CSV table of C-alpha atoms in Angstrom, one decimal:
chain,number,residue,atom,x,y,z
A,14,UNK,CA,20.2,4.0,2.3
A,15,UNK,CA,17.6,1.2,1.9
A,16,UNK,CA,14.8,1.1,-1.1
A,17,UNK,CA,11.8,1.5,-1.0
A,18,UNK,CA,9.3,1.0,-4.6
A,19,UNK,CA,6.1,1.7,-5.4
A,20,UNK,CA,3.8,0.3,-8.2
A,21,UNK,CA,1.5,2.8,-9.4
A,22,UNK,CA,2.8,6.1,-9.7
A,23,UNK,CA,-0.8,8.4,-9.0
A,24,UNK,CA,-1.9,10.3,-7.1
A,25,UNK,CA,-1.9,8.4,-4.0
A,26,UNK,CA,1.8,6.8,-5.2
A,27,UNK,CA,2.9,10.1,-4.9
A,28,UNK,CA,1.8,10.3,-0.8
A,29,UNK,CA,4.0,7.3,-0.3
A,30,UNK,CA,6.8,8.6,-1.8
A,31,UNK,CA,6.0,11.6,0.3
A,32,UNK,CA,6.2,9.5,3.5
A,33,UNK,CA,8.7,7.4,1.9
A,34,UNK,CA,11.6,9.5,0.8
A,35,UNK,CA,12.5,10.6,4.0
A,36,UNK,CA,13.9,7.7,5.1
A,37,UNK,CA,14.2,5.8,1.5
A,38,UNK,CA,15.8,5.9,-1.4
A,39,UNK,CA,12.6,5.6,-3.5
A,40,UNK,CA,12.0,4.0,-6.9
A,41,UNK,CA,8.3,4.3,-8.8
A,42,UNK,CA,6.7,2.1,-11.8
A,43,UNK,CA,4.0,3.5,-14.0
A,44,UNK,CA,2.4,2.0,-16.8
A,45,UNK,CA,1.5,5.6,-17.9
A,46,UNK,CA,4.4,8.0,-18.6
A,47,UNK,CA,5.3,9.6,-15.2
A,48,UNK,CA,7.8,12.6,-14.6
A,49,UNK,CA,10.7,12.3,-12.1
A,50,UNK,CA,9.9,14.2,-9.0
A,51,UNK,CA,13.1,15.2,-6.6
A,52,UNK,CA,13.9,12.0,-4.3
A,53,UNK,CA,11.6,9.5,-6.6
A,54,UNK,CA,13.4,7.3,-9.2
A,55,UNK,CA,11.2,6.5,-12.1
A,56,UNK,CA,12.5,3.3,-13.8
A,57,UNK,CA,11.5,-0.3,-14.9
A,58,UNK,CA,9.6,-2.7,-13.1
A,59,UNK,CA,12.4,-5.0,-12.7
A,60,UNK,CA,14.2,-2.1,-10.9
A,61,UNK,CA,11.5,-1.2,-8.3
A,62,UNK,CA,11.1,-5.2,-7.3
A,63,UNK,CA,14.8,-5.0,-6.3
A,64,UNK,CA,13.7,-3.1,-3.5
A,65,UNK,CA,13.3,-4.8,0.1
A,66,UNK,CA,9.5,-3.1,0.5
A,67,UNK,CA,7.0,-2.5,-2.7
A,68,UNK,CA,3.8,-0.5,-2.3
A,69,UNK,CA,1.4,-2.1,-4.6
A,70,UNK,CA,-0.7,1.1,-5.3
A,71,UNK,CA,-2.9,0.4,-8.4
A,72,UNK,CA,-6.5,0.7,-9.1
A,73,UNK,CA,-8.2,-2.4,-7.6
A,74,UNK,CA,-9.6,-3.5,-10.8
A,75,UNK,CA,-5.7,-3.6,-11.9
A,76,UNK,CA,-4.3,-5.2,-8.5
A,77,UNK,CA,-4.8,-9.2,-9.4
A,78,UNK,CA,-3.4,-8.3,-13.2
A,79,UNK,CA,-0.1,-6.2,-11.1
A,80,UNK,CA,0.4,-9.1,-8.6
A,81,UNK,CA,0.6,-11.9,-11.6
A,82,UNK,CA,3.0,-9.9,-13.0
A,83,UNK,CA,5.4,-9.1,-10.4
A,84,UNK,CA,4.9,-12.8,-9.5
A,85,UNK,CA,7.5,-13.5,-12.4
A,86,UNK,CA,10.2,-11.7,-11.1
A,87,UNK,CA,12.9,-13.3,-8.9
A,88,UNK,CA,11.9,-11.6,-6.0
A,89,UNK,CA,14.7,-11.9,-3.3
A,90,UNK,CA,14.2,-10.3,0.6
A,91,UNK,CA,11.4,-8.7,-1.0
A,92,UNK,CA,8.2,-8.2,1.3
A,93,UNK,CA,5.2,-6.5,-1.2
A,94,UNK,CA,2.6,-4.1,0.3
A,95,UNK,CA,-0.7,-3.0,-0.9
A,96,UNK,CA,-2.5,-0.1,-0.2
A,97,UNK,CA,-6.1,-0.9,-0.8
A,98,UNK,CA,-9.0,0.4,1.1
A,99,UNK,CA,-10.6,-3.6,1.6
A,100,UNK,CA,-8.4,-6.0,3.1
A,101,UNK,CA,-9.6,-9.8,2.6
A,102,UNK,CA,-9.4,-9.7,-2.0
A,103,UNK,CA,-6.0,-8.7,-1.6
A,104,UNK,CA,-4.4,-10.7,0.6
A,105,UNK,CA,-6.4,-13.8,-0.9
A,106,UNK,CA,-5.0,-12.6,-4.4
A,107,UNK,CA,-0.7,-11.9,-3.2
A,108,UNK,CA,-1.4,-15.5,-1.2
A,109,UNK,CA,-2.5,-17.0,-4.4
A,110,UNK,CA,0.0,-15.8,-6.8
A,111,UNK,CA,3.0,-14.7,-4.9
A,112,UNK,CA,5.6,-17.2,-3.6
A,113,UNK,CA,6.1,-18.3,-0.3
A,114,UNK,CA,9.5,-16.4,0.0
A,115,UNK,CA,7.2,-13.2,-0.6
A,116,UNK,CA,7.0,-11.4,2.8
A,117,UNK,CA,3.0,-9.9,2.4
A,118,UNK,CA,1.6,-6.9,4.4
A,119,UNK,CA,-1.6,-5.5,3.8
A,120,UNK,CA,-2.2,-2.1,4.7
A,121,UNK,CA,-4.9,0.4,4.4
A,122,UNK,CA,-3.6,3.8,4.8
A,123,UNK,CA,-7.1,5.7,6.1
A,124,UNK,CA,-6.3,9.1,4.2
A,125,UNK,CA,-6.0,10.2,0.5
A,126,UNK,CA,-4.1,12.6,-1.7
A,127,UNK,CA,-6.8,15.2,-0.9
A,128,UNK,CA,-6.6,13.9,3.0
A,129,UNK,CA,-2.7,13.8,3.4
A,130,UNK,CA,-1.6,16.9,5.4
A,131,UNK,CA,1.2,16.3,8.5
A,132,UNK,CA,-1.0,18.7,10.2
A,133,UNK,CA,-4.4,16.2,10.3
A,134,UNK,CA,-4.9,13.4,12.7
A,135,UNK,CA,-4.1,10.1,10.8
A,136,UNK,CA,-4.2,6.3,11.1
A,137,UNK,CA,-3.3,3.5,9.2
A,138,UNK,CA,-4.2,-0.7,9.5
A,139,UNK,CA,-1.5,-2.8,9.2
A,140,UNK,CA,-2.0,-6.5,8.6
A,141,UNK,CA,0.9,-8.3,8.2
A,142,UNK,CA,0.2,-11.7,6.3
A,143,UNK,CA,3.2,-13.6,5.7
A,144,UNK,CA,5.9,-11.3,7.3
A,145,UNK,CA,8.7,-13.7,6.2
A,146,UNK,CA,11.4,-10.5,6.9
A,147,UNK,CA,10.0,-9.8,10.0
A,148,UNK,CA,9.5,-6.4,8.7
A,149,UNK,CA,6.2,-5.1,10.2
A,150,UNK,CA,7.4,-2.7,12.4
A,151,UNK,CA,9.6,-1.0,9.8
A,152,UNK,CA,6.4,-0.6,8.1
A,153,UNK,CA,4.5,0.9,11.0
A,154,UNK,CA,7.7,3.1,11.4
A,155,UNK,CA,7.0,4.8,8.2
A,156,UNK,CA,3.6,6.0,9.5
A,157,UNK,CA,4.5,6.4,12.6
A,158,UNK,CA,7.6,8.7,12.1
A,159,UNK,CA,4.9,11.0,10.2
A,160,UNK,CA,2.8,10.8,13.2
A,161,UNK,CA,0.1,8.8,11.6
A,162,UNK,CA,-1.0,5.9,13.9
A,163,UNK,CA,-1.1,2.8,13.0
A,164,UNK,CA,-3.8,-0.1,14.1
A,165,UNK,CA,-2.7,-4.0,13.7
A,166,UNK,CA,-5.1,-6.1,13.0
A,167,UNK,CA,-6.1,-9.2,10.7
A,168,UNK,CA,-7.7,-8.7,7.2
A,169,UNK,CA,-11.1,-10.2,8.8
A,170,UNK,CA,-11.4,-7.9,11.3
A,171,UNK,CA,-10.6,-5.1,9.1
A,172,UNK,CA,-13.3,-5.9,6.5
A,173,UNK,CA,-16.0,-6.3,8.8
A,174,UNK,CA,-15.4,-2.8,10.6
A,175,UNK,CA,-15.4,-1.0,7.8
A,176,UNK,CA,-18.7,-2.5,6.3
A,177,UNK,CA,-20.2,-1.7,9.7
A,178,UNK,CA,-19.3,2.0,9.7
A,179,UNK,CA,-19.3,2.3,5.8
A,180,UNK,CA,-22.7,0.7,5.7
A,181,UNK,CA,-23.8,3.7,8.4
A,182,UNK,CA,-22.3,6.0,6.6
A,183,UNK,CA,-23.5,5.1,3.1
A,184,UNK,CA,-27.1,4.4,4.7
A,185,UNK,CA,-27.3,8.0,6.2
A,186,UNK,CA,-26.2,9.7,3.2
A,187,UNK,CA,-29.0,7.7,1.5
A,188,UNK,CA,-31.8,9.2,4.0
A,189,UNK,CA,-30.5,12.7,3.4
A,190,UNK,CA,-30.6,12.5,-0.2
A,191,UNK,CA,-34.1,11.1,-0.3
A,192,UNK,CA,-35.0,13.6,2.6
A,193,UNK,CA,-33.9,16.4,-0.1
């Protein structure tokens, strides 16, 4: 069975290995002290970056400090994969640190830990960066397999659509609030 490790064993870590350890063996880093869950490995650092596909999913303020570390590793066939909810700063931070061997997807699942349910209507972006495996469409498999669709677009494009309808958003919750 092939590996799949995630970085960042929260709440939202524990969606992946949700989605994850159905077709996965799974592997999970925490700084924090985590517990083993049934079909989730926790072990070392160097022991998740042995797998083929790492979920980076870290606080953002953490993600730069997580990438310059995992830059250290010899990271063989190894294609890293963040979950953030912004696009662009990521991807400029695994281009800047990570080697060119380094396959790089971005993604942006577009549900939470409190979101997650098979029985909801889900998407996902996909971005893939520097898909040196040629492993985007195992990662669109993993959503799609649990029914979430996935959209492919570039970083840019991503960005810009979600400051259009988060700007709505955050701009009508605004006039509400002041409109008591």
């Amino acid at each position: 069975m092939k590996k799949a490790g995630i970085i960042g064993y929260g709440r939202f870590g524990r969606v992946l290995a949700d989605l994850l350890s159905k077709k996965y063996e799974v592997r999970a880093y925490d700084i924090q002290e985590v517990d083993n869950y049934d079909g989730v490995d926790i072990c070392k650092l160097a022991e998740v970056l042995e797998c083929i596909l790492v979920f980076i999913a870290v606080p953002i303020r953490a993600f730069e400090e997580v990438i310059k570390e995992i830059s250290t590793y010899k990271l063989y066939n190894t294609t890293i994969i963040d979950v953030c909810s912004v696009k662009v700063y990521p991807v400029e931070i695994m281009e800047k640190h990570l080697p060119d061997h380094v396959g790089i997807i971005a993604s942006h699942p577009h549900f939470g830990p409190d979101s997650y349910s098979p029985f909801r209507e889900l998407k996902a972006t996909i971005c893939p960066v520097r898909d040196v495996y040629k492993r985007t469409n195992e990662v669109k498999e993993i959503f799609e397999s649990e029914s979430i669709r996935t959209i492919q677009m570039t970083p840019d494009e991503h960005d810009r659509l979600a400051a259009s309808s988060q700007g709505v958003t955050h701009f009508i919750g605004r006039v509400l609030n002041e409109s008591g």
